[in-house]
Amino acid sequence: MLHENTDVLIIGAGPSGSSAACLLRQRGYRVTIIEKQVFPRFSIGESLLPQCMVFLEEAGLLDAVRDQVDACDFQFKNGAAFLRGKQTHQYDFTEKFSDGPGTTWQVRRALFDNILAQQACQKGADIRFGHEVIAVDVESDRPCLTVQNEQGQPYQIEAKFLLDASGFGRILPKFLDLEYPSDFPVRQAVFTHIEDGIVSHPAFDRNKILITVHEKDHRAWYWLIPFADGRSSFGIVAEPDFFQKYMLQDEDQNELEPLMRRILADDVALSDVLQHAKFDTPVRKLVGYSANVKQLFGKNYALLGNAGEFLDPVFSSGVTIALKSSSMAIALLDQMLQGQAVDWLTQYEQPLRKGIQVFRAYVEAWYQGDFQDVVFSERQNQDVKEMISSLLAGYAWDEKNPMNKESVRRLKVLAEYCREDLPEMLTD
């Protein structure tokens, strides 16, 4: 069997894998990426957060994305809008507590991810599309993957270190038995791309993602992510029993477009926004996507982005966490490969999880209803709103933001005040 070697092996050429490769190439390392799919390929997670811009620039990728904005119909994004019946509210990400960019784009991930991957190639990374990992060895002195190429022929490749950026594929967690069940309820996402037909509507701003709470069941919500060409990504997220209520007797479980249309029709406010929409793309489904792992690193390897942990799509945190993890991991890996001591627990896992836990607090509060009550409160304190806007813009690792500290407790307190009266400031 053919046996090869490189400096760093990466599984997956999505945002975390491609950005990690670019950061490594900046430092002169040989990089090989094993990617099972052939790009461009469809993916959800199209609404970037402004914090992403910092990491894209660090990896030398921002200009390449910016150069393709018009050609790819990436949509300028400056915030998030929320809709629940007759209630609306918006967060402008340029009005936030944290320093850093306040705008970004909403992107077709097939095109966006391909831009990043091609840039990694141009910078010298060896990306092998259509190659599949079939065995993993991290116990030897050098980690080694057994890979099957497009012709079905196996070969082995070893490296000084292995990074798993496989996203929902979660290659190392599965091979190394690192997964354990998420404590989030099992949820399902049904999604597609549509011609949205929106010319003008008071509840819709093309520069913002629109998150709509189902009027009759506040556990369920819809995303509407507009692109610059009059099309949008449209999805519905809820627990499986919610979808079952809309299934017709003896209906084919794979007939998702009629199901999606019925659920949309049951929300008057969003139906009005999308009254002229055309469904012209197959509808897809993803079930039980939330996942946890026992650890984000081990002997000879580290997990990046969704390969380590995925929360929920509600606040579009996935790409931000992916790029943040790459930024942190490569800085440490560079030190390690130069012979310096690195503590992956205290320097990588714990600080990365700290920001993820802030996102988690908001996700949990959203489904419990507390954060919904904050969002739709008629009593909005501007200082607190700017702190929340920072989190929604992706700045979950900003320790200066009071709303990022003791997030669970502060959100509960804030929700209680919003139901009664707003605090003057969160100073404790």
mmCIF file of C-alpha atoms in Angstrom, residues 112-343:
data_model
loop_
_atom_site.group_PDB
_atom_site.id
_atom_site.type_symbol
_atom_site.label_atom_id
_atom_site.label_comp_id
_atom_site.label_asym_id
_atom_site.label_seq_id
_atom_site.Cartn_x
_atom_site.Cartn_y
_atom_site.Cartn_z
ATOM 1 C CA PHE A 112 -18.419 30.356 -0.178
ATOM 2 C CA ASP A 113 -16.792 27.104 0.937
ATOM 3 C CA ASN A 114 -15.389 26.557 -2.554
ATOM 4 C CA ILE A 115 -13.770 30.011 -2.534
ATOM 5 C CA LEU A 116 -12.034 29.195 0.762
ATOM 6 C CA ALA A 117 -10.927 25.758 -0.439
ATOM 7 C CA GLN A 118 -9.562 27.094 -3.717
ATOM 8 C CA GLN A 119 -7.652 29.773 -1.840
ATOM 9 C CA ALA A 120 -6.129 27.082 0.370
ATOM 10 C CA CYS A 121 -5.051 25.255 -2.786
ATOM 11 C CA GLN A 122 -3.539 28.418 -4.236
ATOM 12 C CA LYS A 123 -1.594 28.926 -1.024
ATOM 13 C CA GLY A 124 -0.073 25.463 -1.386
ATOM 14 C CA ALA A 125 -2.365 23.108 0.509
ATOM 15 C CA ASP A 126 -2.893 19.683 -1.084
ATOM 16 C CA ILE A 127 -6.675 19.129 -1.068
ATOM 17 C CA ARG A 128 -7.809 15.677 -2.161
ATOM 18 C CA PHE A 129 -11.477 15.862 -3.100
ATOM 19 C CA GLY A 130 -13.437 12.622 -3.324
ATOM 20 C CA HIS A 131 -11.091 10.840 -0.891
ATOM 21 C CA GLU A 132 -12.584 9.072 2.134
ATOM 22 C CA VAL A 133 -11.013 8.234 5.499
ATOM 23 C CA ILE A 134 -11.537 4.520 6.209
ATOM 24 C CA ALA A 135 -9.218 4.010 9.213
ATOM 25 C CA VAL A 136 -7.518 6.161 11.850
ATOM 26 C CA ASP A 137 -4.430 5.569 14.000
ATOM 27 C CA VAL A 138 -3.554 8.262 16.529
ATOM 28 C CA GLU A 139 -1.694 6.016 18.961
ATOM 29 C CA SER A 140 1.540 5.746 16.992
ATOM 30 C CA ASP A 141 4.239 8.399 17.274
ATOM 31 C CA ARG A 142 2.763 10.028 14.160
ATOM 32 C CA PRO A 143 -0.987 9.942 13.429
ATOM 33 C CA CYS A 144 -1.882 8.012 10.304
ATOM 34 C CA LEU A 145 -4.984 7.857 8.134
ATOM 35 C CA THR A 146 -5.936 5.092 5.764
ATOM 36 C CA VAL A 147 -7.696 6.751 2.864
ATOM 37 C CA GLN A 148 -9.618 5.489 -0.139
ATOM 38 C CA ASN A 149 -9.259 7.556 -3.307
ATOM 39 C CA GLU A 150 -11.873 8.190 -6.013
ATOM 40 C CA GLN A 151 -10.957 4.925 -7.755
ATOM 41 C CA GLY A 152 -11.464 2.949 -4.541
ATOM 42 C CA GLN A 153 -7.755 2.379 -4.031
ATOM 43 C CA PRO A 154 -6.486 2.633 -0.418
ATOM 44 C CA TYR A 155 -3.335 4.414 0.692
ATOM 45 C CA GLN A 156 -1.898 5.635 3.983
ATOM 46 C CA ILE A 157 -0.730 9.102 4.919
ATOM 47 C CA GLU A 158 0.890 10.141 8.170
ATOM 48 C CA ALA A 159 1.697 13.520 9.691
ATOM 49 C CA LYS A 160 3.064 15.240 12.740
ATOM 50 C CA PHE A 161 -0.476 16.213 13.782
ATOM 51 C CA LEU A 162 -4.075 15.565 12.751
ATOM 52 C CA LEU A 163 -6.950 18.075 12.697
ATOM 53 C CA ASP A 164 -10.551 16.938 12.294
ATOM 54 C CA ALA A 165 -12.571 19.589 10.434
ATOM 55 C CA SER A 166 -15.118 17.100 9.073
ATOM 56 C CA GLY A 167 -18.194 18.964 10.342
ATOM 57 C CA PHE A 168 -21.301 16.802 10.598
ATOM 58 C CA GLY A 169 -19.217 13.879 9.279
ATOM 59 C CA ARG A 170 -17.498 13.880 12.715
ATOM 60 C CA ILE A 171 -14.828 11.428 11.582
ATOM 61 C CA LEU A 172 -12.568 11.261 14.641
ATOM 62 C CA PRO A 173 -15.426 11.321 17.181
ATOM 63 C CA LYS A 174 -16.875 8.259 15.457
ATOM 64 C CA PHE A 175 -13.602 6.357 14.962
ATOM 65 C CA LEU A 176 -12.313 7.170 18.462
ATOM 66 C CA ASP A 177 -15.629 6.830 20.319
ATOM 67 C CA LEU A 178 -15.613 10.425 21.516
ATOM 68 C CA GLU A 179 -19.300 11.168 20.968
ATOM 69 C CA TYR A 180 -21.950 11.300 23.632
ATOM 70 C CA PRO A 181 -25.596 12.366 23.342
ATOM 71 C CA SER A 182 -26.395 16.071 23.391
ATOM 72 C CA ASP A 183 -28.549 17.234 26.274
ATOM 73 C CA PHE A 184 -30.542 19.309 23.797
ATOM 74 C CA PRO A 185 -33.874 17.765 22.751
ATOM 75 C CA VAL A 186 -33.712 16.097 19.352
ATOM 76 C CA ARG A 187 -34.692 18.683 16.757
ATOM 77 C CA GLN A 188 -35.280 18.519 13.048
ATOM 78 C CA ALA A 189 -34.576 21.061 10.312
ATOM 79 C CA VAL A 190 -36.433 21.080 6.991
ATOM 80 C CA PHE A 191 -34.952 23.512 4.482
ATOM 81 C CA THR A 192 -34.610 24.609 0.875
ATOM 82 C CA HIS A 193 -33.792 27.572 -1.369
ATOM 83 C CA ILE A 194 -36.681 29.601 -2.807
ATOM 84 C CA GLU A 195 -37.325 32.521 -5.108
ATOM 85 C CA ASP A 196 -38.665 34.699 -2.301
ATOM 86 C CA GLY A 197 -40.620 37.216 -4.391
ATOM 87 C CA ILE A 198 -40.245 39.948 -1.773
ATOM 88 C CA VAL A 199 -40.167 43.409 -3.288
ATOM 89 C CA SER A 200 -41.002 45.332 -0.127
ATOM 90 C CA HIS A 201 -42.432 44.339 3.239
ATOM 91 C CA PRO A 202 -42.342 46.174 6.606
ATOM 92 C CA ALA A 203 -41.236 43.009 8.449
ATOM 93 C CA PHE A 204 -38.415 42.242 6.023
ATOM 94 C CA ASP A 205 -35.011 43.843 5.569
ATOM 95 C CA ARG A 206 -32.848 42.140 2.950
ATOM 96 C CA ASN A 207 -29.755 43.159 4.922
ATOM 97 C CA LYS A 208 -30.802 41.001 7.883
ATOM 98 C CA ILE A 209 -31.596 37.373 8.562
ATOM 99 C CA LEU A 210 -35.276 37.028 9.511
ATOM 100 C CA ILE A 211 -36.037 34.655 12.382
ATOM 101 C CA THR A 212 -39.754 33.993 12.813
ATOM 102 C CA VAL A 213 -41.289 32.306 15.840
ATOM 103 C CA HIS A 214 -44.227 30.059 14.972
ATOM 104 C CA GLU A 215 -47.324 31.846 16.242
ATOM 105 C CA LYS A 216 -48.998 28.728 17.676
ATOM 106 C CA ASP A 217 -45.985 26.822 18.985
ATOM 107 C CA HIS A 218 -43.073 28.935 20.200
ATOM 108 C CA ARG A 219 -40.740 25.928 20.227
ATOM 109 C CA ALA A 220 -40.719 26.104 16.418
ATOM 110 C CA TRP A 221 -39.099 28.780 14.297
ATOM 111 C CA TYR A 222 -38.340 29.628 10.685
ATOM 112 C CA TRP A 223 -35.192 31.077 9.135
ATOM 113 C CA LEU A 224 -35.222 33.284 6.064
ATOM 114 C CA ILE A 225 -31.738 34.139 4.801
ATOM 115 C CA PRO A 226 -31.868 36.403 1.733
ATOM 116 C CA PHE A 227 -29.308 36.424 -1.047
ATOM 117 C CA ALA A 228 -28.677 39.340 -3.385
ATOM 118 C CA ASP A 229 -30.457 37.839 -6.414
ATOM 119 C CA GLY A 230 -33.991 37.674 -5.025
ATOM 120 C CA ARG A 231 -33.582 34.191 -3.627
ATOM 121 C CA SER A 232 -33.424 33.025 -0.020
ATOM 122 C CA SER A 233 -32.546 30.061 2.112
ATOM 123 C CA PHE A 234 -35.703 29.039 3.965
ATOM 124 C CA GLY A 235 -35.896 26.552 6.809
ATOM 125 C CA ILE A 236 -38.072 25.347 9.668
ATOM 126 C CA VAL A 237 -36.677 24.012 12.943
ATOM 127 C CA ALA A 238 -38.664 22.181 15.616
ATOM 128 C CA GLU A 239 -38.903 18.936 17.537
ATOM 129 C CA PRO A 240 -40.087 15.954 15.446
ATOM 130 C CA ASP A 241 -43.540 15.851 17.061
ATOM 131 C CA PHE A 242 -44.198 19.366 15.715
ATOM 132 C CA PHE A 243 -43.710 18.154 12.146
ATOM 133 C CA GLN A 244 -45.825 15.069 12.770
ATOM 134 C CA LYS A 245 -48.828 17.301 13.486
ATOM 135 C CA TYR A 246 -48.674 18.545 9.899
ATOM 136 C CA MET A 247 -48.215 15.174 8.226
ATOM 137 C CA LEU A 248 -51.223 13.856 6.331
ATOM 138 C CA GLN A 249 -52.345 10.297 6.898
ATOM 139 C CA ASP A 250 -50.399 7.861 4.713
ATOM 140 C CA GLU A 251 -48.280 10.733 3.345
ATOM 141 C CA ASP A 252 -44.819 9.777 2.118
ATOM 142 C CA GLN A 253 -42.301 10.840 4.797
ATOM 143 C CA ASN A 254 -40.012 12.044 2.012
ATOM 144 C CA GLU A 255 -42.605 14.432 0.552
ATOM 145 C CA LEU A 256 -41.173 17.449 2.330
ATOM 146 C CA GLU A 257 -42.300 20.358 0.156
ATOM 147 C CA PRO A 258 -46.046 19.947 0.882
ATOM 148 C CA LEU A 259 -45.203 19.617 4.574
ATOM 149 C CA MET A 260 -43.124 22.798 4.476
ATOM 150 C CA ARG A 261 -45.879 24.679 2.662
ATOM 151 C CA ARG A 262 -48.501 23.637 5.233
ATOM 152 C CA ILE A 263 -46.327 24.750 8.130
ATOM 153 C CA LEU A 264 -45.659 28.089 6.423
ATOM 154 C CA ALA A 265 -49.383 28.582 5.749
ATOM 155 C CA ASP A 266 -50.078 28.104 9.459
ATOM 156 C CA ASP A 267 -48.106 31.245 10.320
ATOM 157 C CA VAL A 268 -50.045 34.280 9.106
ATOM 158 C CA ALA A 269 -47.255 36.833 9.549
ATOM 159 C CA LEU A 270 -44.562 34.928 7.663
ATOM 160 C CA SER A 271 -47.036 33.778 5.013
ATOM 161 C CA ASP A 272 -47.671 37.431 4.277
ATOM 162 C CA VAL A 273 -43.926 38.058 3.867
ATOM 163 C CA LEU A 274 -43.595 35.075 1.510
ATOM 164 C CA GLN A 275 -46.921 35.381 -0.291
ATOM 165 C CA HIS A 276 -45.207 35.482 -3.707
ATOM 166 C CA ALA A 277 -42.521 32.873 -2.998
ATOM 167 C CA LYS A 278 -41.813 30.099 -5.496
ATOM 168 C CA PHE A 279 -40.614 26.730 -4.262
ATOM 169 C CA ASP A 280 -38.337 25.495 -7.031
ATOM 170 C CA THR A 281 -35.612 23.513 -5.214
ATOM 171 C CA PRO A 282 -35.847 20.096 -3.532
ATOM 172 C CA VAL A 283 -36.526 20.283 0.207
ATOM 173 C CA ARG A 284 -34.034 18.568 2.508
ATOM 174 C CA LYS A 285 -34.141 17.322 6.093
ATOM 175 C CA LEU A 286 -31.619 17.044 8.910
ATOM 176 C CA VAL A 287 -32.506 15.332 12.207
ATOM 177 C CA GLY A 288 -30.663 15.175 15.516
ATOM 178 C CA TYR A 289 -27.820 17.457 14.483
ATOM 179 C CA SER A 290 -26.802 18.660 17.982
ATOM 180 C CA ALA A 291 -23.810 16.721 19.280
ATOM 181 C CA ASN A 292 -21.239 16.669 22.061
ATOM 182 C CA VAL A 293 -17.819 15.082 22.431
ATOM 183 C CA LYS A 294 -15.881 13.965 25.494
ATOM 184 C CA GLN A 295 -12.858 16.068 24.585
ATOM 185 C CA LEU A 296 -11.685 18.397 21.830
ATOM 186 C CA PHE A 297 -8.133 17.065 21.685
ATOM 187 C CA GLY A 298 -6.066 13.992 22.345
ATOM 188 C CA LYS A 299 -2.750 12.400 21.483
ATOM 189 C CA ASN A 300 -1.708 13.754 18.095
ATOM 190 C CA TYR A 301 -5.063 15.370 17.224
ATOM 191 C CA ALA A 302 -7.538 18.195 17.831
ATOM 192 C CA LEU A 303 -11.148 18.725 16.746
ATOM 193 C CA LEU A 304 -12.240 21.872 14.933
ATOM 194 C CA GLY A 305 -15.684 23.438 14.495
ATOM 195 C CA ASN A 306 -18.714 21.194 14.158
ATOM 196 C CA ALA A 307 -16.566 18.071 14.387
ATOM 197 C CA GLY A 308 -16.234 18.984 18.064
ATOM 198 C CA GLU A 309 -19.610 20.403 18.960
ATOM 199 C CA PHE A 310 -22.667 21.723 17.172
ATOM 200 C CA LEU A 311 -25.382 23.525 19.095
ATOM 201 C CA ASP A 312 -28.265 24.698 16.946
ATOM 202 C CA PRO A 313 -28.760 26.827 13.824
ATOM 203 C CA VAL A 314 -30.904 29.482 15.531
ATOM 204 C CA PHE A 315 -28.183 32.144 15.932
ATOM 205 C CA SER A 316 -25.961 31.048 13.015
ATOM 206 C CA SER A 317 -22.993 30.349 15.268
ATOM 207 C CA GLY A 318 -21.604 27.339 13.358
ATOM 208 C CA VAL A 319 -19.177 29.024 10.949
ATOM 209 C CA THR A 320 -18.044 31.470 13.638
ATOM 210 C CA ILE A 321 -17.154 28.632 16.017
ATOM 211 C CA ALA A 322 -15.456 26.782 13.156
ATOM 212 C CA LEU A 323 -13.227 29.720 12.226
ATOM 213 C CA LYS A 324 -12.511 30.608 15.863
ATOM 214 C CA SER A 325 -11.418 27.036 16.580
ATOM 215 C CA SER A 326 -9.034 27.077 13.615
ATOM 216 C CA SER A 327 -7.535 30.388 14.692
ATOM 217 C CA MET A 328 -6.910 29.122 18.217
ATOM 218 C CA ALA A 329 -5.710 25.637 17.256
ATOM 219 C CA ILE A 330 -3.191 26.716 14.611
ATOM 220 C CA ALA A 331 -1.520 29.237 16.915
ATOM 221 C CA LEU A 332 -0.974 26.439 19.456
ATOM 222 C CA LEU A 333 -0.015 23.836 16.873
ATOM 223 C CA ASP A 334 2.653 26.150 15.502
ATOM 224 C CA GLN A 335 4.139 26.481 18.976
ATOM 225 C CA MET A 336 4.010 22.720 19.512
ATOM 226 C CA LEU A 337 5.668 21.916 16.178
ATOM 227 C CA GLN A 338 8.462 24.330 17.108
ATOM 228 C CA GLY A 339 9.110 22.327 20.262
ATOM 229 C CA GLN A 340 7.316 24.550 22.762
ATOM 230 C CA ALA A 341 5.102 23.147 25.509
ATOM 231 C CA VAL A 342 1.385 23.426 24.824
ATOM 232 C CA ASP A 343 -1.493 22.600 27.167
#
